Amino acid sequence: MLERITYANEETGYTIARVATERSGAELLTVVGPLLGAQVGESLRLTGRWGSHPRYGRQFEVWSYTTVLPATVQGIQRYLGSGLIKGIGPKMAERIVDHFGTDTLEIIETSPERLVEVPGLGPKRTKMIAAAWEEQKIIKEVMIFLQGVGVSTSIAVRIFKQYGDNSISVVRSEPYRLADDVWGIGFKTADTIAQAVGIPHDSPERVKAGLRYTLSQGADDGHCYLPAPNLVADAVKILQVPAELVASCLEELVAEEGVVREELPVGDNTIPAIYLLPFHRAELSLAGSLRALLTSSHDRLGAFRTVDWEVALEWLRGRTGSDLAAEQAQAVRLALSEKVAVLTGGPGCGKSFTVRSIVTLARAKKAKVILAAPTGRAAKRLSELTGHEATTVHRLLQLRPGGDATFDRDNPLDADLVVVDEASMLDLLLANKLVKAVAPGTHLLFVGDVDQLPSVGAGEVLRDLLAAEEEIPRVRLTHIFRQAQESGVVVNAHRVNTGLPPALEGMKDFFLFPCEEPEEIAALTVDVVASRIPRRFGLNARRDVQVLAPMHRGAAGAGNLNTILQEALTPAREGMPERRYGGRVFRIGDKVTQLRNNYDKGAAGVFNGTVGVVVDIKPDDHKLVVRTDEDEDVEYSFDELDELAHAYAVSIHRSQGSEYPAVVIPLATSAWMMLQRNLLYTAITRAKKLVVIVGSRRALAQAVRTRGAGRRHTSLTHRLRQG
């Protein structure tokens, strides 16, 4: 019987577990191998061999396993109480087994209606248990088949959730559908399955799927399109087939309208650009919508065209108690006079005060103002700075299941002025949805720091808008205000942005703890977060301190740091429920983040990057509850926990749009390829009060001097200029 899972790697399926056998009695044996999906309490038949580990001693190396229904009363109780069957927790399992004894599993299988005999079990819960039992039986059949073609159990569950009883037929006949339909399955997994079920290596179906995958990988890297020669070369590497076959399959894809080819200007030449259809449509649509706003004859803030600006700015000074700098005054006039405008600048340059001034003047003229930002944290901060309600872009548009917006071109937002903060985070698809919902005559102001990392999704909308300098009016704030000059965080952000190393001497809010080895960096990071910062600055380690890592992997990466930070900040407690999913254990109090857009969750969807705290775990109902940074309680069933990851440490990319009282940045030379100036600049600018860098001086110097990755393949600027 499986007694305890010590370690599980969700990606590889490798598991270390402790089991009890009839011969071992009370002594637990160690087993290692592909056991992902096996539940504590299950009886397993293991195939493999005995081996010896130099450090951990004798252990059984598992090659494969099957589940065997337990026969003893104790085994049945452990099996049912393991959380496998929705509606049965440990206490209910004890009651059921007390009532039916060794006949329990047969009763659930053949006469589930008899479960109402158990005290506390009504007809509704009985039906739920019976349905869950049937589903588990079908899932097991699917899993046995999928394990035979090299699929881990966690992936098998996702396939079953997508296709149900048709899972096996889809996998056999259309394996490449999995990459499009099932979240978490990429081309490589689908390709492994396809080969196992006999799809030829040079099949056109395989090559076309590989081309779509290569374009999707390009989008994941931020590109809206790939030049055709790049696409073919990348696909040849992935597919290991001749370039001529890839090129001919690309022609077929274009003819089938699966992708779009367009000749685009690059410098003095043109290149054949290959787009996935949604990105091509979005780029055309976004450029068209912006041009329509710019050229609209209607103006919902027309009163500002004839205003006496000296009088208006003097009135504003009386309301706010502060003078605007010349650049700020120019930005205020621009936002209220031009239908589309951009306001950019670094920390300490007064972007927030400028936005507050714009909103104050607009409201004085009874204008309807909408404030939005890409993340919940950024929206909260915008609301605090302006004194007016702000919301996330997703909630503003009221995205529905499937991703369609309630507000669009046919049903626009009722606003005279729309202000979007942290606009560097806007990717192409979200920016298109937003701008389509802005009515002609409404003013649209994008606010953001163009020197930060571009959006996680494809495109670099803010940079492209600024590059269209003749088409889109803009102001860049450059003057650092005196009070900001006293902040080490602000001063060093600007130093890093200009290629200078951060100043460390005499700083009260910016520190470097030098150390070299990744393991040493990780241990010191935990000490800084859990002990040193709370002790010296009085900040709460979980709520106020955020670790921002350049990458996920490695000893000093976000993945490992989350494991050791969880043990330091939210350790296991006797009597408190917790839930293991793959290689993660979720506990009440855990800081977590959403890994994908899910339009079916919450009141208006939960989106990639949303952060929250686990506030409840319900073993009987198979549910975990997260309170998001928008103060919404969102339920996750236990088989949806692959959508969540711990967020004690997050990648710097995932921190965009957020702001934290204190930021800790582990820098190791092992992250060499990721050490770039805009990455470090983005991490520093996330901090309100304190930055602590833990790591290598050499890694810090590398990050400061490396200008960063090249531009993304986008064509929004060209399309705006065309207009």
XYZ file of C-alpha atoms in Angstrom:
723
model
C 0.000 0.000 0.000
C 1.228 3.524 -0.837
C 1.742 5.231 2.529
C 3.578 8.468 1.707
C 4.876 10.409 -1.318
C 8.223 11.996 -0.464
C 8.920 13.669 -3.810
C 7.216 13.893 -7.198
C 8.393 15.637 -10.364
C 5.326 16.695 -12.342
C 7.218 17.070 -15.624
C 9.007 13.701 -15.682
C 6.694 11.639 -13.459
C 9.668 10.547 -11.326
C 8.439 9.849 -7.783
C 10.004 8.795 -4.488
C 7.491 7.091 -2.201
C 7.233 4.929 0.909
C 5.147 1.749 0.822
C 4.073 -0.959 3.225
C 3.852 -4.595 2.133
C 2.479 -7.690 3.839
C 6.043 -8.854 4.512
C 7.451 -5.484 5.657
C 4.841 -5.005 8.390
C 5.338 -1.672 10.130
C 8.620 -1.016 8.300
C 8.185 1.221 5.237
C 10.104 0.503 2.032
C 11.367 3.117 -0.424
C 10.267 2.901 -4.070
C 11.406 5.199 -6.900
C 10.237 5.629 -10.476
C 7.260 6.721 -12.641
C 4.473 6.723 -10.046
C 2.873 10.100 -10.788
C -0.898 9.892 -10.287
C -0.809 7.131 -7.703
C -2.701 8.192 -4.581
C -1.759 7.677 -0.943
C -3.869 4.763 0.346
C -3.989 2.918 -2.985
C -2.830 -0.675 -3.235
C -0.321 -0.958 -6.086
C 1.224 -3.831 -8.034
C 4.767 -2.657 -8.849
C 7.029 -4.077 -11.563
C 10.761 -3.332 -11.403
C 13.921 -4.387 -9.603
C 15.720 -3.912 -6.302
C 18.679 -1.542 -6.262
C 20.896 0.292 -3.816
C 21.421 4.043 -3.549
C 24.865 5.145 -2.192
C 23.210 7.583 0.226
C 19.672 6.265 0.833
C 20.338 2.526 0.787
C 18.113 -0.256 -0.542
C 15.171 0.810 -2.715
C 12.869 -0.660 -5.354
C 13.193 0.849 -8.853
C 9.717 0.930 -10.435
C 9.317 0.320 -14.167
C 5.506 0.343 -14.195
C 2.566 0.010 -11.847
C -1.125 -0.906 -11.771
C -3.718 -0.129 -9.125
C -5.195 -3.029 -7.168
C -8.304 -2.517 -5.082
C -7.506 -3.142 -1.391
C -9.090 -6.131 0.351
C -8.677 -5.423 4.069
C -10.914 -3.113 6.103
C -7.948 -0.925 6.988
C -6.793 -0.814 3.354
C -10.283 0.079 2.077
C -10.563 2.877 4.641
C -7.149 4.318 3.666
C -8.039 4.034 -0.037
C -11.387 5.824 0.269
C -10.008 8.438 2.663
C -7.083 9.326 0.381
C -9.077 11.990 -1.470
C -9.456 9.837 -4.575
C -13.271 9.902 -4.635
C -15.013 13.259 -4.521
C -17.398 13.448 -1.555
C -15.412 11.075 0.679
C -12.840 12.412 3.138
C -11.037 10.492 5.910
C -13.898 10.786 8.451
C -16.612 9.764 5.982
C -14.447 6.871 4.784
C -14.238 5.621 8.377
C -18.055 5.784 8.745
C -18.679 3.963 5.457
C -16.186 1.181 6.236
C -17.519 0.849 9.797
C -20.946 0.209 8.255
C -20.105 -2.093 5.305
C -16.719 -3.577 6.274
C -14.910 -5.554 3.550
C -18.011 -5.316 1.280
C -17.596 -1.521 1.000
C -16.054 -1.359 -2.490
C -18.521 -3.898 -3.910
C -21.434 -1.858 -2.457
C -20.122 1.350 -4.107
C -19.617 -0.548 -7.384
C -22.917 -2.477 -7.601
C -25.381 -0.908 -5.120
C -24.308 2.712 -4.485
C -27.865 3.637 -3.461
C -27.226 1.707 -0.214
C -24.715 4.387 0.866
C -27.654 6.345 2.328
C -27.604 3.756 5.140
C -24.447 5.463 6.452
C -25.207 8.229 8.995
C -24.601 11.657 7.456
C -24.858 10.501 3.816
C -27.920 11.811 1.971
C -29.130 11.006 -1.572
C -27.335 14.011 -3.140
C -23.927 13.082 -1.779
C -24.518 9.412 -2.528
C -25.114 10.240 -6.213
C -21.958 12.360 -6.277
C -19.890 9.501 -4.837
C -21.329 7.007 -7.342
C -20.598 9.356 -10.267
C -17.051 9.988 -9.021
C -16.464 6.227 -8.697
C -17.605 5.639 -12.297
C -15.417 8.477 -13.551
C -12.401 7.051 -11.729
C -12.993 3.657 -13.383
C -13.016 5.235 -16.868
C -10.003 7.413 -16.052
C -8.098 4.298 -14.949
C -8.848 2.604 -18.305
C -7.691 5.695 -20.183
C -4.582 5.915 -18.003
C -3.625 2.288 -18.630
C -3.821 2.913 -22.388
C -1.977 6.242 -22.214
C 0.772 4.873 -19.965
C 1.318 2.308 -22.692
C 2.101 5.136 -25.149
C 4.313 7.059 -22.741
C 1.885 9.557 -21.176
C 2.115 10.487 -17.486
C -0.944 10.152 -15.299
C -1.373 13.906 -14.776
C -1.490 14.432 -18.559
C -3.917 11.501 -18.876
C -6.324 13.232 -16.472
C -6.284 16.385 -18.633
C -6.919 14.343 -21.788
C -9.847 12.614 -20.116
C -11.308 15.948 -18.947
C -11.180 17.198 -22.548
C -12.491 14.163 -24.456
C -14.189 11.904 -21.875
C -15.112 8.489 -23.281
C -13.616 9.464 -26.668
C -10.124 9.917 -25.190
C -8.640 6.683 -26.513
C -10.046 7.104 -30.063
C -8.777 10.711 -30.310
C -5.321 9.725 -29.090
C -5.159 6.847 -31.577
C -6.436 8.674 -34.667
C -5.756 12.418 -34.121
C -2.896 12.725 -31.612
C -1.816 16.187 -32.796
C -5.216 17.565 -31.745
C -3.977 17.229 -28.175
C -1.494 20.082 -28.616
C -4.307 22.444 -29.680
C -7.055 21.243 -27.339
C -5.422 20.252 -24.049
C -3.674 22.830 -21.885
C -0.241 21.641 -20.810
C 0.288 19.351 -23.821
C 2.664 20.784 -26.374
C 3.737 19.446 -29.725
C 6.538 17.348 -28.233
C 4.194 15.363 -25.988
C 1.663 14.961 -28.818
C 4.509 13.877 -31.125
C 5.681 11.217 -28.664
C 2.132 9.858 -28.501
C 1.768 10.022 -32.313
C 4.922 7.960 -32.810
C 3.711 5.422 -30.247
C 0.429 4.961 -32.156
C 2.201 4.669 -35.513
C 2.024 8.092 -37.212
C 4.942 8.217 -39.755
C 7.884 10.550 -39.034
C 7.479 12.370 -42.373
C 3.672 12.502 -42.338
C 2.339 15.866 -43.670
C 0.012 15.894 -40.650
C 3.067 15.771 -38.378
C 4.962 18.449 -40.310
C 1.996 20.859 -40.323
C 1.498 20.331 -36.591
C 5.218 21.030 -36.146
C 4.945 24.280 -38.127
C 1.997 25.440 -36.006
C 3.975 24.503 -32.897
C 6.998 26.500 -34.089
C 4.783 29.551 -34.662
C 3.238 29.057 -31.206
C 6.720 28.886 -29.693
C 7.504 32.129 -31.506
C 4.401 33.708 -29.948
C 5.481 32.424 -26.518
C 8.787 34.233 -27.135
C 6.846 37.417 -27.922
C 6.790 37.364 -31.732
C 3.575 38.137 -33.617
C 4.988 36.460 -36.752
C 8.103 34.615 -37.893
C 9.953 35.316 -41.164
C 9.386 32.300 -43.432
C 13.096 31.309 -43.641
C 13.367 31.398 -39.816
C 10.171 29.369 -39.459
C 11.317 26.659 -41.886
C 14.801 26.449 -40.324
C 13.383 26.201 -36.770
C 10.804 23.584 -37.817
C 13.494 21.465 -39.540
C 15.464 21.371 -36.255
C 12.389 20.303 -34.301
C 11.010 17.784 -36.825
C 14.295 16.373 -38.210
C 12.856 16.166 -41.743
C 14.084 17.743 -45.040
C 13.581 21.505 -45.515
C 11.838 20.861 -48.874
C 9.112 18.843 -47.109
C 8.649 21.581 -44.484
C 8.441 24.290 -47.176
C 5.833 22.359 -49.190
C 3.740 21.674 -46.053
C 3.942 25.393 -45.216
C 2.472 26.168 -48.667
C -0.381 23.736 -47.910
C -1.003 25.378 -44.523
C -1.225 28.822 -46.154
C -3.615 27.436 -48.815
C -5.763 25.851 -46.084
C -5.887 29.273 -44.356
C -4.398 27.793 -41.216
C -1.717 30.495 -41.277
C -1.289 33.817 -43.112
C 1.631 34.897 -45.303
C 2.241 38.617 -45.896
C 5.165 40.545 -47.402
C 6.312 43.108 -44.827
C 8.944 45.858 -45.070
C 12.062 45.456 -42.925
C 14.560 48.232 -43.581
C 14.941 48.614 -47.366
C 13.756 45.070 -48.085
C 10.632 42.982 -47.620
C 10.323 39.617 -45.915
C 7.652 36.898 -46.156
C 6.046 37.014 -42.694
C 4.085 33.980 -41.466
C 1.380 34.602 -38.859
C -0.942 32.367 -36.916
C -4.388 33.628 -37.885
C -5.409 35.174 -34.505
C -2.270 37.341 -34.344
C -2.639 38.596 -37.922
C -6.270 39.530 -37.344
C -5.440 41.212 -34.029
C -2.602 43.306 -35.470
C -4.729 44.513 -38.394
C -7.669 45.196 -36.098
C -5.617 47.066 -33.452
C -4.000 49.352 -36.029
C -7.384 50.003 -37.657
C -9.082 50.755 -34.328
C -6.339 53.184 -33.278
C -6.499 55.004 -36.617
C -10.288 55.202 -36.323
C -9.980 56.785 -32.856
C -7.326 59.251 -34.041
C -9.345 60.398 -37.056
C -12.827 60.415 -35.506
C -14.696 63.701 -36.012
C -16.485 63.203 -32.688
C -14.739 64.384 -29.474
C -16.236 63.573 -26.061
C -13.728 65.921 -24.388
C -14.189 68.744 -26.874
C -14.419 71.338 -24.054
C -10.657 71.051 -23.538
C -9.924 72.299 -27.054
C -10.924 75.825 -26.028
C -9.905 75.786 -22.374
C -7.566 78.455 -20.967
C -4.740 76.173 -19.863
C -3.063 78.703 -17.587
C -6.293 79.046 -15.619
C -6.896 75.271 -15.687
C -3.407 74.432 -14.415
C -3.632 77.125 -11.710
C -6.955 75.629 -10.559
C -5.319 72.204 -10.551
C -2.440 73.476 -8.377
C -5.004 74.708 -5.867
C -6.661 71.274 -5.802
C -3.487 69.159 -5.549
C -1.230 71.562 -3.668
C 1.649 71.023 -6.119
C 2.910 72.566 -9.336
C 3.262 70.441 -12.441
C 6.676 70.346 -14.120
C 6.695 71.495 -17.750
C 6.724 67.891 -19.071
C 3.834 66.952 -16.792
C 1.762 69.977 -17.873
C 2.401 69.016 -21.502
C 1.188 65.471 -20.769
C -1.999 66.756 -19.099
C -2.804 68.953 -22.117
C -2.000 66.097 -24.519
C -4.235 63.521 -22.808
C -7.215 65.894 -22.673
C -6.738 67.355 -26.188
C -5.658 64.309 -28.253
C -7.863 61.275 -28.767
C -4.982 58.760 -28.415
C -1.799 59.546 -26.463
C 1.083 57.823 -24.666
C 2.713 58.877 -21.379
C 6.001 57.134 -20.564
C 8.869 57.592 -18.125
C 10.842 55.856 -15.390
C 10.352 55.766 -11.608
C 10.396 59.061 -9.689
C 9.496 61.100 -12.789
C 5.931 61.819 -11.716
C 3.834 59.574 -13.980
C 1.401 58.832 -11.162
C 0.923 62.479 -10.178
C 0.437 63.385 -13.844
C -2.273 60.742 -14.241
C -3.956 61.974 -11.056
C -3.920 65.535 -12.460
C -5.431 64.381 -15.773
C -8.214 62.517 -13.984
C -8.901 65.446 -11.620
C -9.284 67.927 -14.503
C -11.432 65.550 -16.540
C -13.740 64.902 -13.583
C -14.016 68.652 -12.985
C -15.626 68.847 -16.445
C -18.043 66.020 -15.455
C -16.263 63.600 -17.779
C -16.828 59.837 -17.416
C -13.385 58.407 -16.671
C -12.444 54.714 -16.719
C -9.163 53.592 -15.142
C -7.726 50.164 -15.933
C -4.517 48.129 -15.653
C -3.525 44.625 -16.775
C -3.240 43.144 -13.241
C -5.223 43.332 -10.010
C -2.279 44.757 -8.071
C -1.652 47.462 -10.679
C -5.362 48.373 -10.705
C -5.376 48.666 -6.896
C -2.351 50.939 -6.992
C -3.904 53.099 -9.727
C -7.045 53.458 -7.628
C -5.029 54.486 -4.560
C -2.995 57.052 -6.535
C -5.965 58.737 -8.232
C -8.619 58.333 -5.554
C -10.954 56.827 -8.159
C -12.032 53.249 -8.814
C -9.810 51.249 -11.167
C -10.232 47.734 -12.525
C -8.318 45.127 -14.503
C -8.647 45.238 -18.283
C -10.171 41.732 -18.206
C -12.889 42.757 -15.757
C -13.479 46.034 -17.575
C -14.205 44.201 -20.830
C -16.174 41.446 -19.015
C -14.505 38.595 -20.845
C -16.777 35.576 -21.190
C -15.981 31.837 -21.361
C -13.953 31.360 -24.538
C -12.411 34.817 -24.267
C -14.989 36.945 -26.094
C -15.603 40.355 -24.525
C -18.997 41.745 -23.513
C -17.742 45.202 -24.506
C -16.510 45.473 -28.088
C -16.979 47.542 -31.241
C -20.740 46.897 -31.269
C -21.123 47.463 -27.529
C -18.462 50.042 -26.569
C -17.561 51.313 -23.116
C -19.469 54.380 -21.945
C -16.508 56.677 -21.229
C -15.118 60.053 -22.191
C -11.581 59.132 -21.110
C -9.982 55.674 -20.724
C -6.615 55.524 -18.917
C -4.594 52.279 -19.086
C -1.674 52.073 -16.651
C 1.271 49.619 -16.891
C 0.749 49.562 -20.649
C 4.116 47.831 -21.201
C 2.283 44.679 -20.058
C -0.364 44.860 -22.791
C 0.137 42.098 -25.325
C -1.286 42.272 -28.833
C -4.431 40.184 -28.220
C -5.491 42.017 -25.044
C -4.675 45.466 -26.489
C -6.830 44.660 -29.507
C -9.792 43.644 -27.337
C -9.414 46.822 -25.277
C -9.096 49.324 -28.127
C -12.027 47.736 -30.005
C -14.207 48.543 -26.971
C -13.286 52.266 -26.965
C -16.008 54.302 -28.703
C -15.159 56.918 -31.377
C -14.681 60.277 -29.669
C -13.451 58.760 -26.409
C -9.902 59.699 -25.396
C -7.487 56.830 -24.766
C -4.290 57.317 -22.732
C -1.624 54.616 -22.449
C 0.688 55.019 -19.426
C 3.780 52.897 -18.884
C 7.529 52.540 -18.663
C 8.817 51.465 -22.081
C 12.216 50.465 -20.632
C 10.667 47.621 -18.632
C 10.349 44.103 -20.026
C 7.771 43.815 -22.795
C 4.540 41.863 -22.270
C 4.574 38.152 -21.449
C 2.269 37.572 -24.438
C 3.104 38.263 -28.079
C 3.774 41.822 -29.236
C 5.349 44.929 -27.724
C 2.449 47.301 -28.064
C 3.774 50.237 -26.013
C 7.119 50.265 -27.851
C 5.376 50.015 -31.231
C 3.091 52.957 -30.359
C 6.096 55.073 -29.379
C 7.907 54.097 -32.602
C 4.967 55.497 -34.635
C 6.031 58.983 -33.548
C 4.284 60.894 -36.337
C 0.994 59.077 -35.800
C 0.656 58.726 -31.990
C 1.162 61.826 -29.749
C 3.365 61.169 -26.716
C 5.242 62.692 -23.768
C 8.275 61.112 -22.089
C 8.892 62.292 -18.520
C 12.629 62.519 -17.785
C 12.961 64.829 -14.759
C 13.551 62.932 -11.472
C 11.955 64.822 -8.590
C 14.004 65.778 -5.550
C 12.264 63.471 -3.067
C 12.730 60.572 -5.505
C 16.456 61.358 -5.739
C 16.728 60.429 -2.050
C 15.514 56.892 -2.789
C 18.186 54.287 -3.514
C 15.550 52.255 -5.343
C 14.782 55.107 -7.779
C 18.409 56.258 -8.171
C 19.665 52.740 -8.874
C 16.823 51.924 -11.253
C 17.910 54.873 -13.403
C 21.602 53.961 -13.041
C 20.951 50.394 -14.206
C 18.774 51.663 -17.079
C 21.682 53.762 -18.371
C 24.218 50.931 -18.007
C 25.769 52.026 -14.696
C 26.188 49.663 -11.720
C 23.918 50.369 -8.735
C 25.338 52.586 -5.992
C 25.584 50.644 -2.733
C 27.448 52.896 -0.327
C 25.296 54.742 2.204
C 21.991 53.407 0.817
C 19.279 52.731 3.403
C 16.915 50.931 1.030
C 19.202 49.143 -1.463
C 21.586 46.334 -0.453
C 23.812 43.681 -1.987
C 24.559 40.439 -0.080
C 27.433 38.947 -2.097
C 27.792 35.166 -2.464
C 28.659 32.924 -5.403
C 27.270 29.377 -5.361
C 23.556 28.919 -6.305
C 22.874 26.776 -3.210
C 24.432 29.442 -0.980
C 22.411 32.160 -2.769
C 19.191 30.173 -2.196
C 19.875 29.644 1.529
C 20.778 33.306 2.072
C 17.686 34.447 0.128
C 15.456 32.470 2.496
C 17.242 33.953 5.516
C 16.852 37.500 4.131
C 13.127 36.979 3.417
C 12.114 35.020 6.514
C 14.330 36.645 9.131
C 16.475 39.651 8.274
C 13.944 41.903 6.512
C 11.123 41.306 9.043
C 13.538 41.868 11.943
C 15.119 45.083 10.627
C 12.259 46.696 8.688
C 9.168 45.269 10.416
C 7.753 43.899 7.166
C 5.645 40.733 6.929
C 7.663 38.040 5.140
C 4.709 36.533 3.262
C 2.638 39.639 2.537
C 5.252 42.368 2.006
C 8.349 40.631 0.611
C 8.555 39.196 -2.901
C 11.430 37.185 -4.359
C 11.966 37.926 -8.076
C 14.230 35.434 -9.846
C 15.661 35.755 -13.376
C 14.690 32.165 -14.181
C 12.646 29.230 -12.903
C 15.227 26.434 -12.926
C 18.301 25.838 -10.822
C 19.064 26.015 -7.114
C 18.592 29.815 -7.123
C 15.607 29.673 -9.504
C 11.994 30.390 -8.597
C 11.035 26.685 -8.531
C 13.498 25.593 -5.854
C 13.151 28.858 -3.924
C 9.392 28.290 -3.662
C 9.978 24.872 -2.112
C 12.372 26.105 0.579
C 10.509 29.383 1.198
C 7.283 27.429 1.733
C 8.993 25.284 4.369
C 10.290 28.429 6.091
C 7.088 30.508 5.898
C 4.208 27.999 5.672
C 5.435 24.695 7.111
C 3.186 21.669 7.603
C 1.111 21.898 10.784
C -0.524 19.098 12.717
C -4.262 18.937 12.040
C -4.183 21.421 9.123
C -5.295 20.027 5.749
C -2.919 20.105 2.791
C -3.110 18.779 -0.749
C -0.329 17.351 -2.902
C -0.511 17.767 -6.669
C 2.399 16.334 -8.611
C 5.540 17.834 -7.120
C 3.719 20.566 -5.163
C 2.049 20.593 -1.763
C -0.610 23.255 -1.174
C -1.259 24.518 2.356
C -3.542 27.135 3.871
C -1.637 30.427 3.832
C 0.349 29.597 0.683
C 0.987 32.457 -1.740
C 0.024 31.178 -5.231
C -0.251 32.400 -8.813
C -2.474 31.387 -11.749
C -0.596 29.849 -14.705
C -3.104 30.307 -17.531
C -6.153 32.295 -18.556
C -9.300 30.518 -17.356
C -12.433 32.345 -18.439
C -14.701 29.944 -16.533
C -13.331 30.764 -13.073
C -14.560 33.479 -10.735
C -16.971 36.265 -11.638
C -15.107 37.347 -14.784
C -12.340 34.792 -15.296
C -8.977 34.313 -13.596
C -5.976 35.215 -15.668
C -2.356 34.221 -16.101
C -0.325 36.019 -13.436
C -3.185 36.572 -10.947
C -1.786 36.205 -7.424
C -3.636 35.057 -4.308
C -3.481 33.200 -1.015
C -4.880 29.738 -0.227
C -7.560 30.373 2.403
C -9.278 26.960 2.602
C -8.772 23.302 1.640
C -11.876 21.060 1.637
C -10.822 17.380 1.429
C -14.389 16.028 1.308
C -15.432 18.339 -1.522
C -12.113 17.996 -3.374
C -11.742 21.777 -3.445
C -9.183 24.415 -2.604
C -10.100 28.118 -2.231
C -7.825 31.002 -3.262
C -8.454 34.633 -2.322
C -7.042 36.635 -5.242
C -5.387 40.053 -5.103
C -8.763 41.402 -6.269
C -10.312 40.060 -3.018
C -12.337 37.400 -4.832
C -12.588 33.847 -3.459
C -12.052 31.366 -6.311
C -12.573 27.606 -5.973
C -10.309 25.011 -7.634
C -11.180 21.326 -7.727
C -8.225 19.113 -6.812
C -7.755 18.030 -10.445
C -7.368 21.702 -11.477
C -4.367 22.378 -9.251
C -2.036 22.202 -12.254
C -3.283 25.757 -12.930
C -1.631 27.004 -9.730
C 1.993 27.425 -8.692
C 3.515 28.795 -5.514
C 4.411 32.492 -5.653
C 6.801 33.093 -2.756
C 9.288 33.455 -5.607
C 8.208 34.334 -9.146
C 10.101 35.033 -12.336
C 10.773 38.711 -13.016
C 8.621 38.397 -16.156
C 5.632 37.325 -14.045
C 6.078 40.295 -11.673
C 5.247 42.900 -14.317
C 2.544 45.336 -13.278
C 2.932 44.435 -9.611
C 4.505 46.477 -6.845
C 5.760 45.193 -3.499
C 7.057 46.917 -0.346
C 10.283 44.857 -0.559
C 11.892 42.918 -3.401
C 14.659 40.312 -3.065
C 16.548 39.441 -6.275
C 18.738 36.294 -6.323
C 21.422 36.660 -9.025
C 23.517 33.620 -9.947
C 25.933 33.236 -12.855
C 24.038 30.014 -13.698
C 21.288 32.310 -15.081
C 23.869 33.919 -17.419
C 21.677 33.982 -20.576
C 18.857 35.714 -18.687
C 20.992 38.409 -17.073
C 19.949 41.491 -19.028
C 19.540 45.151 -18.196
C 15.782 45.488 -18.736
C 15.234 42.340 -16.631
C 17.137 43.795 -13.669
C 15.567 47.239 -14.195
C 12.074 45.711 -14.150
C 12.848 43.816 -10.925
C 14.184 46.934 -9.165
C 11.206 49.078 -10.232
C 8.759 46.588 -8.649
C 9.931 47.719 -5.168
C 8.275 50.557 -3.252
C 10.604 50.693 -0.215
C 13.435 48.183 -0.347
C 15.611 46.159 -2.758
C 17.992 43.410 -1.640
C 20.166 41.678 -4.246
C 21.550 38.330 -3.089
C 24.258 36.847 -5.241
C 27.263 37.238 -7.444
C 28.890 40.606 -8.212
C 29.852 39.118 -11.592
C 26.235 38.223 -12.337
C 25.141 41.738 -11.344
C 27.765 43.299 -13.646
C 26.644 41.039 -16.504
C 23.003 42.088 -16.053
C 23.909 45.799 -16.015
C 26.066 45.759 -19.148
C 23.892 43.472 -21.324
C 21.404 45.570 -23.259
C 18.917 42.742 -23.684
C 17.278 40.702 -26.381
C 16.600 42.123 -29.827
C 13.262 43.472 -30.952
C 10.335 41.171 -31.402
C 8.856 40.425 -34.817
C 5.866 42.793 -34.867
C 4.363 45.041 -37.521
C 2.003 47.324 -35.594
C 4.171 50.418 -36.201
C 4.233 49.723 -39.960
C 0.442 49.307 -40.051
C -0.077 52.576 -38.156
C 2.230 54.393 -40.573
C 0.405 52.833 -43.542
C -2.753 54.543 -42.364
